[in-house]
Amino acid sequence: MLARDEIKAAIEAMLFASGEPLPLEEIARVVGIPVEDTNGILNELVLEYNKSGHGIQVVEAAAGYSLCTKDTYYQFVKAVRRRPAKKLSQAALETLAIIAYQQPVTRAEIEAIRGVRAERMLNSLLARGLIAEAGRKEVPGRPVLYVTTPEFLKLFGMTGLTDLPREDKEA
Amino acid sequence: MLARDEIKAAIEAMLFASGEPLPLEEIARVVGIPVEDTNGILNELVLEYNKSGHGIQVVEAAAGYSLCTKDTYYQFVKAVRRRPAKKLSQAALETLAIIAYQQPVTRAEIEAIRGVRAERMLNSLLARGLIAEAGRKEVPGRPVLYVTTPEFLKLFGMTGLTDLPREDKEA
Amino acid sequence: MDYRVRLDSFEGPLDLLLHLIEKNEVDIYDIPIAVITEQYFDYLSAAEEVNLDNLAEFLVMAATLISIKTRMLFPRPDAVPPDGGEEEDDPREELVQRLLLYRKFKEVASYLASRQEGEEPRVYYREDDGRQEDTSPAEVRASLPELFRAFQAIWAEKRAKPASYVVTQADVDVGEKMKDLLYRLRQHPRGMVFQDLFTTAGSRREALVLFLALLELVRQRQVRATQDTSFGRIRVQLLD
């Protein structure tokens, strides 16, 4: 059994190394302590990194916990990123925008807003892992529902869907 | 000009988010302070992360500074870095789709459909055992014919080629 | 007229309409429908090369515009209240709502682009270092739907290519196309989907002429075009 300090360090290492958000339950299982205790340690980590003097933070999203930089330092980070993600087409961005706000959403609903067919675009966004299928809508024809993925948040540098601008803030 | 605390945070963010080690000079240039001062801050970061309670560390190598996990927590890191089976690339999927639906098929036929060279992709699919050569087409040049393998069926969870979805089922 | 804009440079009919509204500096809530419709058709005719798949979408909007224009010229007789006898709405209302909604998502799209580019404050996650990637060779995963999607993508592209034509003067005339349409609609007593009418069109010009022929048939009340939901499929049927 590890000391508490070491469990905390182990969790930090895990958050750093995992390419995807880690669910609380999975972290607890791997370090072998109860979920509540794990939760306590994660909260400590969140608070510690929130302090000024740190450029990174522990964030919790629907899919789990992850480490990322604080948005304040985006210009410095941008300067050292070696592999800028490929630019998305206007069509891809519009489709993602609709899915992000209206999720879960069907193909027909997206097409009604954009006024053009969406099938190929959806296939390409699925292939890039930016959206995922999430069951079917219980209406005639049972169309597939689409949602955005953690990969979507990653690409646009968000910690959660709440980072999307809201009507009242904008306009 | 940023406060020292903030420069430190910015450097931490840069080390975290860069996929590659960052040379001292580059860090100094980006944060806009002299190299010696940058060096001092980096040394502080190294010492702080060396403390127990941290699962990650700042290391200096020939190529520059980077953040990585501590060896001690290797087991935990391994548990969450479930090397996710790599997704087949879109190019590989398209090539496989052509072979699956048109087999037996020659390289030239595949290239005519995809509009790009297929040689390397075919070699890689052969190496993975997803396709196999199946004789030659009796046309000038006697080009090799390709077919899918049982391994291909297994990967896509099919019991036979009749499981391939057909256009009319959809739409 | 000098419209040197390619139809392909618009994301769709709504995008083109927004462009026209902006260019004419008119109020989106009070669109001069006749002017905009005319310019919309000018764009369709001026486009030198267009993908037929896309053209269908532009034509659906053309039909909508004409229907709005007609309703503005000839308000429905009070004797036949459309649904429930409410007061006649502005025929443009629905289109305006669609344009506003689309414009909102267009704005979000450019916001997303600037986030991606790091022009807005954003967080960064770790960059996957290439080193980790190629160490494990064999394990790959894929799914059957993915394979089928790849297949569809390829064939859709293949179909799309020969469908793109540079306009040549072909001898297609409206009268010919009207006969043609009537013949085909007789084969489909239950009607045809609007888009499907155009699958036989070999060129943009031919599709346009076909469209004009359809409009004429609708005007002569030989054919009826119905749309259940806004932007749903338009069904074209013979009237007897």
Coordinates of C-alpha atoms in Angstrom, one line a residue:
Chain A
M1 CA 0.0 0.0 0.0
L2 CA 1.3 3.4 -1.0
A3 CA 1.5 6.4 1.3
R4 CA -1.1 9.1 0.5
D5 CA 1.6 11.4 -0.8
E6 CA 2.7 8.7 -3.3
I7 CA -0.9 8.0 -4.4
K8 CA -1.3 11.6 -5.1
A9 CA 1.9 11.6 -7.2
A10 CA 0.8 8.4 -9.0
I11 CA -2.5 10.1 -9.9
E12 CA -0.6 13.1 -11.2
A13 CA 1.6 10.9 -13.3
M14 CA -1.5 9.1 -14.7
L15 CA -3.3 12.3 -15.6
F16 CA -0.2 13.5 -17.3
A17 CA 0.4 10.3 -19.3
S18 CA -3.1 9.5 -20.3
G19 CA -4.1 10.8 -23.7
E20 CA -7.7 10.9 -22.7
P21 CA -9.7 12.2 -19.8
L22 CA -9.7 9.6 -16.9
P23 CA -12.9 8.8 -15.1
L24 CA -12.8 9.0 -11.3
E25 CA -13.7 5.3 -11.0
E26 CA -10.8 4.2 -13.2
I27 CA -8.3 6.2 -11.3
A28 CA -9.6 4.8 -8.0
R29 CA -9.4 1.3 -9.4
V30 CA -5.8 1.7 -10.7
V31 CA -4.4 3.2 -7.5
G32 CA -6.5 0.7 -5.4
I33 CA -8.2 3.0 -2.9
P34 CA -11.9 3.9 -2.5
V35 CA -13.5 6.3 -4.9
E36 CA -14.2 8.9 -2.1
D37 CA -10.6 9.0 -1.1
T38 CA -9.6 9.3 -4.7
N39 CA -12.0 12.1 -5.1
G40 CA -10.5 13.9 -2.1
I41 CA -7.0 13.6 -3.6
L42 CA -8.2 14.9 -7.0
N43 CA -9.8 17.9 -5.3
E44 CA -6.5 18.6 -3.6
L45 CA -4.7 18.5 -6.9
V46 CA -7.3 20.8 -8.6
L47 CA -6.8 23.3 -5.8
E48 CA -3.0 23.2 -5.8
Y49 CA -2.7 23.7 -9.5
N50 CA -5.3 26.4 -9.4
K51 CA -2.8 28.5 -7.4
S52 CA -0.9 31.1 -9.3
G53 CA 2.6 30.1 -10.1
H54 CA 1.2 27.1 -12.0
G55 CA 0.6 27.2 -15.7
I56 CA -1.2 23.9 -15.8
Q57 CA -4.4 22.8 -14.2
V58 CA -6.4 19.7 -13.4
V59 CA -9.9 19.9 -15.0
E60 CA -12.9 17.8 -14.7
A61 CA -15.2 17.2 -17.7
A62 CA -18.0 14.8 -18.5
A63 CA -15.5 12.1 -19.6
G64 CA -13.2 12.5 -16.6
Y65 CA -10.2 14.3 -15.3
S66 CA -7.3 15.6 -17.3
L67 CA -4.4 18.0 -17.1
C68 CA -4.2 21.0 -19.5
T69 CA -2.6 24.4 -19.6
K70 CA -4.4 27.5 -18.2
D71 CA -5.9 29.6 -20.9
T72 CA -4.0 32.7 -19.7
Y73 CA -0.8 31.4 -21.2
Y74 CA -2.2 30.5 -24.6
Q75 CA 0.1 32.8 -26.5
F76 CA 3.3 31.2 -25.0
V77 CA 2.1 27.7 -25.6
K78 CA 1.0 28.5 -29.1
A79 CA 4.6 29.7 -29.8
V80 CA 6.1 26.3 -29.0
R81 CA 3.5 23.9 -30.4
R82 CA 5.2 22.0 -33.1
R83 CA 2.3 20.3 -34.8
P84 CA -0.5 22.7 -35.3
A85 CA -3.6 20.7 -36.1
K86 CA -4.7 20.8 -39.7
K87 CA -7.2 23.5 -40.4
L88 CA -10.8 22.4 -40.7
S89 CA -12.9 23.4 -43.7
Q90 CA -15.7 25.9 -43.3
A91 CA -18.2 23.2 -43.9
A92 CA -16.6 21.0 -41.1
L93 CA -16.6 23.9 -38.7
E94 CA -20.3 24.8 -39.3
T95 CA -21.3 21.2 -38.9
L96 CA -19.3 20.9 -35.6
A97 CA -20.8 24.2 -34.4
I98 CA -24.3 22.9 -34.9
I99 CA -23.5 19.5 -33.2
A100 CA -21.8 21.3 -30.3
Y101 CA -24.8 23.4 -29.5
Q102 CA -27.6 21.1 -30.4
Q103 CA -26.3 17.7 -29.3
P104 CA -27.5 15.1 -29.4
V105 CA -28.6 15.9 -32.9
T106 CA -29.7 14.0 -36.0
R107 CA -28.4 14.3 -39.6
A108 CA -31.7 15.7 -40.7
E109 CA -31.6 18.4 -38.1
I110 CA -28.1 19.5 -39.2
E111 CA -29.2 19.5 -42.8
A112 CA -32.2 21.6 -42.0
I113 CA -30.0 24.3 -40.5
R114 CA -27.2 24.3 -43.1
G115 CA -29.4 23.7 -46.0
V116 CA -27.0 21.1 -47.6
R117 CA -26.5 17.4 -47.3
A118 CA -24.5 16.4 -44.3
E119 CA -23.7 12.7 -44.8
R120 CA -20.2 12.9 -46.2
M121 CA -19.2 15.6 -43.7
L122 CA -20.5 13.5 -40.8
N123 CA -18.5 10.5 -42.0
S124 CA -15.4 12.6 -42.2
L125 CA -15.9 14.1 -38.7
L126 CA -16.6 10.6 -37.4
A127 CA -13.4 9.3 -39.0
R128 CA -11.4 12.2 -37.3
G129 CA -12.9 11.3 -34.0
L130 CA -14.4 14.7 -33.4
I131 CA -17.9 13.5 -33.2
A132 CA -19.5 10.2 -32.2
E133 CA -22.7 8.4 -32.6
A134 CA -24.8 8.3 -29.4
G135 CA -27.8 6.1 -29.9
R136 CA -30.9 6.8 -31.9
K137 CA -33.7 9.3 -31.7
E138 CA -37.0 7.6 -30.8
V139 CA -38.9 9.0 -33.8
P140 CA -39.9 7.3 -37.0
G141 CA -36.9 6.0 -38.8
R142 CA -34.9 6.0 -35.5
P143 CA -32.2 8.3 -36.9
V144 CA -28.7 8.2 -35.4
L145 CA -27.8 10.9 -32.9
Y146 CA -24.5 12.7 -33.0
V147 CA -22.5 14.3 -30.1
T148 CA -19.1 15.9 -29.9
T149 CA -16.2 13.9 -28.3
P150 CA -13.3 14.8 -25.9
E151 CA -11.2 15.0 -29.0
F152 CA -13.4 18.0 -30.1
L153 CA -12.7 19.8 -26.8
K154 CA -9.0 19.1 -27.2
L155 CA -8.8 20.4 -30.7
F156 CA -10.5 23.7 -29.8
G157 CA -8.8 24.0 -26.4
M158 CA -11.9 23.8 -24.2
T159 CA -12.2 22.2 -20.8
G160 CA -15.9 21.5 -21.4
L161 CA -18.9 22.4 -23.5
T162 CA -19.5 25.3 -21.1
D163 CA -16.6 27.1 -22.8
L164 CA -18.8 27.6 -25.8
P165 CA -20.0 31.1 -26.0
R166 CA -23.6 31.6 -25.0
E167 CA -26.2 33.7 -26.8
D168 CA -26.4 36.4 -24.1
K169 CA -22.7 36.8 -23.8
E170 CA -22.2 37.2 -27.5
A171 CA -24.4 39.2 -29.8
Chain B
M1 CA 6.2 42.4 -18.7
L2 CA 5.0 39.5 -16.7
A3 CA 5.7 39.0 -13.0
R4 CA 8.3 36.3 -12.2
D5 CA 5.6 34.0 -10.9
E6 CA 3.7 34.3 -14.1
I7 CA 6.8 33.6 -16.2
K8 CA 7.4 30.5 -14.3
A9 CA 3.8 29.4 -14.9
A10 CA 4.1 30.2 -18.6
I11 CA 7.2 28.1 -18.8
E12 CA 5.4 25.2 -17.0
A13 CA 2.6 25.5 -19.5
M14 CA 5.0 25.5 -22.4
L15 CA 6.9 22.4 -21.2
F16 CA 3.6 20.6 -20.6
A17 CA 2.1 21.3 -24.0
S18 CA 5.1 20.9 -26.2
G19 CA 5.4 17.5 -27.8
E20 CA 9.2 17.9 -27.9
P21 CA 12.0 19.0 -25.5
L22 CA 12.4 22.8 -25.5
P23 CA 15.9 24.3 -25.7
L24 CA 16.7 26.9 -23.0
E25 CA 17.2 29.6 -25.6
E26 CA 13.9 29.1 -27.2
I27 CA 12.1 29.3 -23.8
A28 CA 13.9 32.5 -23.0
R29 CA 13.1 34.0 -26.4
V30 CA 9.4 33.2 -26.0
V31 CA 8.9 34.5 -22.5
G32 CA 11.1 37.5 -23.4
I33 CA 13.7 37.4 -20.5
P34 CA 17.4 36.8 -20.5
V35 CA 18.7 33.3 -20.8
E36 CA 20.3 33.3 -17.3
D37 CA 17.0 34.3 -15.6
T38 CA 15.2 31.6 -17.6
N39 CA 17.8 29.1 -16.5
G40 CA 17.2 30.1 -12.9
I41 CA 13.5 29.6 -13.2
L42 CA 13.9 26.2 -14.9
N43 CA 16.2 25.1 -12.0
E44 CA 13.5 26.0 -9.6
L45 CA 11.0 24.0 -11.5
V46 CA 13.3 21.0 -11.6
L47 CA 13.7 21.2 -7.8
E48 CA 10.0 21.7 -7.0
Y49 CA 8.9 18.8 -9.1
N50 CA 11.6 16.6 -7.7
K51 CA 9.9 16.7 -4.3
S52 CA 7.9 13.7 -3.4
G53 CA 4.2 14.3 -3.8
H54 CA 4.8 14.9 -7.5
G55 CA 4.5 12.2 -10.1
I56 CA 5.9 14.3 -12.9
Q57 CA 9.3 15.9 -13.3
V58 CA 11.2 18.5 -15.3
V59 CA 14.2 16.9 -17.0
E60 CA 17.0 18.4 -19.0
A61 CA 18.4 16.5 -22.0
A62 CA 20.6 17.5 -24.9
A63 CA 17.6 18.6 -26.9
G64 CA 16.2 20.7 -24.1
Y65 CA 13.8 20.7 -21.2
S66 CA 10.7 18.6 -21.0
L67 CA 8.1 17.3 -18.5
C68 CA 7.7 13.6 -18.1
T69 CA 6.4 11.1 -15.5
K70 CA 8.7 9.7 -12.8
D71 CA 9.9 6.2 -13.3
T72 CA 8.6 5.2 -9.9
Y73 CA 5.0 5.4 -11.1
Y74 CA 5.6 3.4 -14.2
Q75 CA 3.0 0.7 -13.3
F76 CA 0.3 3.3 -12.8
V77 CA 1.1 5.1 -16.0
K78 CA 1.1 1.8 -17.9
A79 CA -2.3 1.0 -16.6
V80 CA -3.9 4.1 -18.0
R81 CA -1.9 4.4 -21.2
R82 CA -3.9 1.5 -22.5
R83 CA -2.2 1.7 -25.8
P84 CA -5.5 2.0 -27.5
A85 CA -5.4 -0.3 -30.5
K86 CA -4.6 2.2 -33.2
K87 CA -7.4 3.2 -35.4
L88 CA -7.0 2.2 -39.0
S89 CA -6.3 5.3 -41.1
Q90 CA -8.9 6.6 -43.5
A91 CA -6.6 5.8 -46.4
A92 CA -6.3 2.2 -45.2
L93 CA -10.0 1.9 -44.7
E94 CA -10.7 3.2 -48.2
T95 CA -8.2 0.8 -49.7
L96 CA -9.7 -2.1 -47.8
A97 CA -13.2 -1.1 -48.8
I98 CA -12.2 -1.1 -52.5
I99 CA -10.6 -4.5 -52.1
A100 CA -13.4 -5.9 -50.1
Y101 CA -16.1 -4.9 -52.5
Q102 CA -14.2 -5.4 -55.8
Q103 CA -12.0 -8.3 -55.1
P104 CA -10.0 -9.8 -56.8
V105 CA -8.6 -6.4 -57.8
T106 CA -5.3 -5.1 -59.1
R107 CA -3.2 -2.2 -57.8
A108 CA -4.0 -0.2 -60.9
E109 CA -7.7 -0.6 -60.4
I110 CA -7.4 0.6 -56.8
E111 CA -5.3 3.5 -57.9
A112 CA -7.8 4.4 -60.5
I113 CA -10.6 4.6 -57.9
R114 CA -8.6 6.4 -55.1
G115 CA -6.6 8.6 -57.5
V116 CA -3.4 8.1 -55.5
R117 CA -0.6 5.6 -55.5
A118 CA -1.4 2.4 -53.6
E119 CA 1.9 0.6 -53.4
R120 CA 2.9 1.5 -49.9
M121 CA -0.6 1.1 -48.5
L122 CA -0.9 -2.4 -50.1
N123 CA 2.5 -3.4 -48.6
S124 CA 1.4 -2.3 -45.2
L125 CA -2.0 -4.1 -45.5
L126 CA -0.1 -7.2 -46.7
A127 CA 2.2 -7.0 -43.7
R128 CA -0.7 -6.7 -41.3
G129 CA -2.2 -9.8 -42.9
L130 CA -5.4 -8.0 -43.9
I131 CA -5.1 -8.7 -47.6
A132 CA -3.3 -11.3 -49.6
E133 CA -2.2 -11.9 -53.2
A134 CA -4.3 -14.2 -55.2
G135 CA -2.7 -15.0 -58.5
R136 CA -2.4 -12.6 -61.5
K137 CA -4.9 -11.0 -63.8
E138 CA -4.6 -12.4 -67.4
V139 CA -4.1 -9.0 -69.0
P140 CA -0.9 -7.5 -70.4
G141 CA 1.6 -7.1 -67.6
R142 CA -0.1 -9.8 -65.6
P143 CA -0.7 -7.6 -62.6
V144 CA -1.1 -9.2 -59.1
L145 CA -4.6 -9.6 -57.8
Y146 CA -5.5 -8.8 -54.2
V147 CA -8.2 -10.2 -52.0
T148 CA -9.1 -9.8 -48.3
T149 CA -8.1 -12.4 -45.7
P150 CA -9.8 -14.2 -42.8
E151 CA -7.8 -11.7 -40.6
F152 CA -9.7 -9.0 -42.3
L153 CA -13.1 -10.6 -41.5
K154 CA -11.9 -11.0 -37.9
L155 CA -11.0 -7.3 -37.6
F156 CA -14.4 -6.2 -38.7
G157 CA -16.3 -8.9 -36.9
M158 CA -17.7 -10.5 -40.0
T159 CA -18.3 -14.2 -40.5
G160 CA -18.0 -13.9 -44.3
L161 CA -17.9 -11.4 -47.1
T162 CA -21.7 -11.6 -47.4
D163 CA -21.8 -9.6 -44.1
L164 CA -20.5 -6.6 -46.1
P165 CA -23.2 -3.9 -45.9
R166 CA -24.8 -3.1 -49.3
E167 CA -25.8 0.2 -50.6
D168 CA -29.5 -0.5 -50.8
K169 CA -29.7 -1.5 -47.2
E170 CA -28.9 2.1 -46.2
A171 CA -30.4 5.2 -47.6
Chain C
M1 CA -23.4 41.6 -64.7
D2 CA -20.1 40.5 -63.4
Y3 CA -20.6 37.7 -60.9
R4 CA -17.2 36.1 -60.9
V5 CA -18.0 34.1 -57.8
R6 CA -18.1 30.3 -58.0
L7 CA -21.1 28.7 -56.6
D8 CA -18.8 26.2 -54.9
S9 CA -17.4 29.0 -52.8
F10 CA -20.7 29.2 -50.9
E11 CA -21.5 26.6 -48.3
G12 CA -25.0 26.3 -49.6
P13 CA -28.0 28.2 -50.6
L14 CA -28.4 30.0 -47.3
D15 CA -24.8 31.1 -47.4
L16 CA -25.4 32.5 -50.9
L17 CA -28.5 34.3 -49.6
L18 CA -26.6 35.8 -46.7
H19 CA -24.0 37.0 -49.1
L20 CA -26.6 38.7 -51.3
I21 CA -28.3 40.3 -48.3
E22 CA -24.9 41.7 -47.1
K23 CA -23.9 42.8 -50.5
N24 CA -27.1 44.7 -51.0
E25 CA -27.0 46.1 -47.5
V26 CA -30.6 45.2 -46.9
D27 CA -32.3 44.4 -43.6
I28 CA -32.5 40.7 -43.1
Y29 CA -36.0 41.2 -41.4
D30 CA -37.2 43.0 -44.5
I31 CA -35.7 41.2 -47.5
P32 CA -36.6 42.7 -50.9
I33 CA -37.5 39.3 -52.1
A34 CA -37.8 40.2 -55.8
V35 CA -34.4 41.7 -56.0
I36 CA -32.7 39.0 -54.0
T37 CA -34.5 36.3 -56.0
E38 CA -33.3 37.8 -59.3
Q39 CA -29.7 38.0 -58.1
Y40 CA -29.9 34.5 -56.7
F41 CA -30.9 33.2 -60.2
D42 CA -28.2 35.3 -61.7
Y43 CA -25.6 33.5 -59.6
L44 CA -27.0 30.2 -60.6
S45 CA -26.8 31.1 -64.2
A46 CA -23.4 32.7 -63.9
A47 CA -21.8 29.7 -62.2
E48 CA -19.5 28.1 -64.7
E49 CA -19.1 24.8 -63.1
V50 CA -21.1 23.2 -60.4
N51 CA -21.4 19.9 -58.7
L52 CA -24.9 18.5 -59.5
D53 CA -25.4 17.3 -56.0
N54 CA -25.0 20.8 -54.8
L55 CA -27.1 22.2 -57.5
A56 CA -30.1 20.4 -56.3
E57 CA -29.8 22.1 -53.0
F58 CA -29.5 25.5 -54.7
L59 CA -32.6 24.7 -56.8
V60 CA -34.7 23.8 -53.8
M61 CA -34.0 27.2 -52.4
A62 CA -34.8 28.8 -55.8
A63 CA -38.2 27.1 -55.6
T64 CA -38.7 28.4 -52.1
L65 CA -37.8 32.0 -53.2
I66 CA -40.2 31.9 -56.1
S67 CA -42.9 30.6 -53.9
I68 CA -42.3 33.4 -51.4
K69 CA -42.3 35.9 -54.2
T70 CA -45.6 34.6 -55.6
R71 CA -47.2 34.7 -52.2
M72 CA -46.1 38.3 -51.7
L73 CA -47.6 39.3 -55.0
F74 CA -50.8 37.4 -54.6
P75 CA -51.8 37.0 -51.0
R76 CA -53.9 33.9 -50.4
P77 CA -57.6 34.5 -50.8
D78 CA -59.2 34.9 -47.3
A79 CA -61.8 32.3 -48.3
V80 CA -59.1 29.5 -48.0
P81 CA -57.3 30.1 -44.7
P82 CA -54.1 28.0 -44.8
D83 CA -54.2 26.3 -41.4
G84 CA -56.7 27.3 -38.9
G85 CA -57.6 30.7 -40.3
E86 CA -55.0 32.8 -38.5
E87 CA -54.0 36.1 -40.0
E88 CA -51.7 35.7 -43.0
D89 CA -48.1 35.8 -41.9
D90 CA -45.3 37.4 -43.7
P91 CA -44.3 34.8 -46.3
R92 CA -40.7 35.6 -45.6
E93 CA -40.8 34.9 -41.9
E94 CA -39.7 31.3 -42.1
L95 CA -36.8 32.0 -44.4
V96 CA -35.7 34.8 -42.2
Q97 CA -35.7 32.5 -39.2
R98 CA -33.6 30.0 -41.1
L99 CA -31.2 32.6 -42.2
L100 CA -30.8 34.0 -38.7
L101 CA -30.2 30.5 -37.3
Y102 CA -27.7 29.6 -40.0
R103 CA -25.9 32.9 -39.5
K104 CA -25.5 32.2 -35.8
F105 CA -23.8 28.9 -36.5
K106 CA -21.6 30.5 -39.1
E107 CA -20.4 32.9 -36.5
V108 CA -19.8 30.0 -34.1
A109 CA -17.8 28.3 -36.8
S110 CA -15.5 31.2 -37.2
Y111 CA -15.2 31.4 -33.4
L112 CA -14.2 27.8 -33.4
A113 CA -11.6 28.4 -36.1
S114 CA -10.0 31.2 -34.2
R115 CA -9.9 29.0 -31.1
Q116 CA -8.2 26.3 -33.1
E117 CA -5.7 28.7 -34.4
G118 CA -4.9 30.0 -30.9
E119 CA -6.2 33.5 -31.6
E120 CA -8.4 33.3 -28.5
P121 CA -7.5 32.3 -25.0
R122 CA -7.7 28.5 -24.8
V123 CA -6.2 25.6 -23.0
Y124 CA -3.8 23.2 -24.5
Y125 CA -3.7 19.5 -23.8
R126 CA -0.5 17.5 -24.3
E127 CA 0.7 17.0 -27.8
D128 CA 0.9 13.3 -28.5
D129 CA 4.6 12.8 -28.9
G130 CA 5.3 10.8 -32.0
R131 CA 7.7 8.6 -30.1
Q132 CA 4.9 6.7 -28.4
E133 CA 3.1 6.0 -31.6
D134 CA 4.9 3.6 -33.7
T135 CA 6.3 1.4 -30.9
S136 CA 3.3 -0.9 -31.0
P137 CA 3.0 -2.4 -34.4
A138 CA 0.2 -4.8 -35.0
E139 CA -2.9 -3.9 -33.0
V140 CA -5.3 -2.0 -35.0
R141 CA -9.0 -1.5 -34.6
A142 CA -11.7 -0.7 -37.0
S143 CA -15.4 -1.3 -37.4
L144 CA -17.7 -2.4 -40.1
P145 CA -19.7 0.9 -40.2
E146 CA -16.4 2.6 -40.7
L147 CA -15.5 0.4 -43.6
F148 CA -18.9 1.0 -45.2
R149 CA -18.6 4.7 -44.7
A150 CA -15.2 4.6 -46.4
F151 CA -16.8 2.7 -49.2
Q152 CA -19.6 5.2 -49.5
A153 CA -17.2 8.2 -49.4
I154 CA -15.1 6.8 -52.2
W155 CA -18.1 6.1 -54.5
A156 CA -19.7 9.4 -53.7
E157 CA -16.6 11.1 -54.8
K158 CA -16.3 9.0 -57.9
R159 CA -19.9 9.9 -58.8
A160 CA -19.3 13.5 -58.0
K161 CA -16.4 13.9 -60.4
P162 CA -18.0 13.2 -63.8
A163 CA -21.0 15.2 -62.6
S164 CA -19.0 18.4 -62.8
Y165 CA -19.1 20.0 -66.2
V166 CA -17.9 23.0 -67.9
V167 CA -21.0 24.5 -69.5
T168 CA -21.2 23.9 -73.2
Q169 CA -24.1 25.1 -75.2
A170 CA -26.3 22.1 -75.5
D171 CA -29.5 22.1 -77.3
V172 CA -31.9 21.7 -74.5
D173 CA -35.1 23.6 -74.5
V174 CA -37.8 24.1 -71.9
G175 CA -40.6 22.6 -74.0
E176 CA -38.6 19.4 -74.6
K177 CA -37.9 19.1 -70.9
M178 CA -41.5 19.6 -70.0
K179 CA -42.5 16.7 -72.2
D180 CA -39.7 14.7 -70.7
L181 CA -40.8 15.5 -67.1
L182 CA -44.4 14.6 -67.8
Y183 CA -43.3 11.3 -69.2
R184 CA -41.2 10.5 -66.2
L185 CA -43.8 11.6 -63.8
R186 CA -46.4 9.4 -65.5
Q187 CA -44.1 6.5 -64.7
H188 CA -44.3 7.4 -61.0
P189 CA -47.9 7.9 -60.2
R190 CA -47.1 8.4 -56.5
G191 CA -44.6 11.2 -57.4
M192 CA -40.9 11.7 -57.4
V193 CA -38.5 13.4 -55.0
F194 CA -37.4 16.7 -56.4
Q195 CA -33.7 15.9 -56.3
D196 CA -34.2 12.7 -58.1
L197 CA -35.6 14.5 -61.1
F198 CA -32.1 15.9 -61.7
T199 CA -30.1 12.8 -61.6
T200 CA -30.4 12.5 -65.3
A201 CA -29.3 16.0 -66.0
G202 CA -25.9 15.9 -67.7
S203 CA -24.9 19.5 -67.1
R204 CA -25.7 22.5 -65.0
R205 CA -27.5 24.1 -68.0
E206 CA -29.6 21.1 -68.5
A207 CA -30.5 21.0 -64.9
L208 CA -31.5 24.7 -65.0
V209 CA -33.7 24.1 -68.0
L210 CA -35.2 21.1 -66.3
F211 CA -35.9 23.3 -63.4
L212 CA -37.5 26.0 -65.5
A213 CA -39.6 23.3 -67.2
L214 CA -40.8 22.1 -63.8
L215 CA -41.7 25.7 -62.7
E216 CA -43.7 26.1 -65.9
L217 CA -45.6 22.8 -65.3
V218 CA -46.4 23.9 -61.8
R219 CA -47.6 27.2 -63.1
Q220 CA -49.8 25.4 -65.7
R221 CA -51.1 23.3 -62.8
Q222 CA -50.1 20.1 -64.6
V223 CA -47.8 19.2 -61.7
R224 CA -47.8 19.8 -58.0
A225 CA -44.8 20.2 -55.8
T226 CA -45.2 19.7 -52.1
Q227 CA -42.9 19.9 -49.1
D228 CA -44.0 18.5 -45.7
T229 CA -41.4 20.2 -43.6
S230 CA -39.3 23.2 -44.2
F231 CA -36.3 21.9 -46.0
G232 CA -37.7 18.5 -46.1
R233 CA -37.9 16.6 -49.4
I234 CA -39.9 18.2 -52.1
R235 CA -42.2 15.7 -53.7
V236 CA -43.3 16.3 -57.3
Q237 CA -46.5 14.7 -58.6
L238 CA -48.8 14.9 -61.6
L239 CA -52.1 16.6 -61.1
D240 CA -54.9 15.0 -62.8

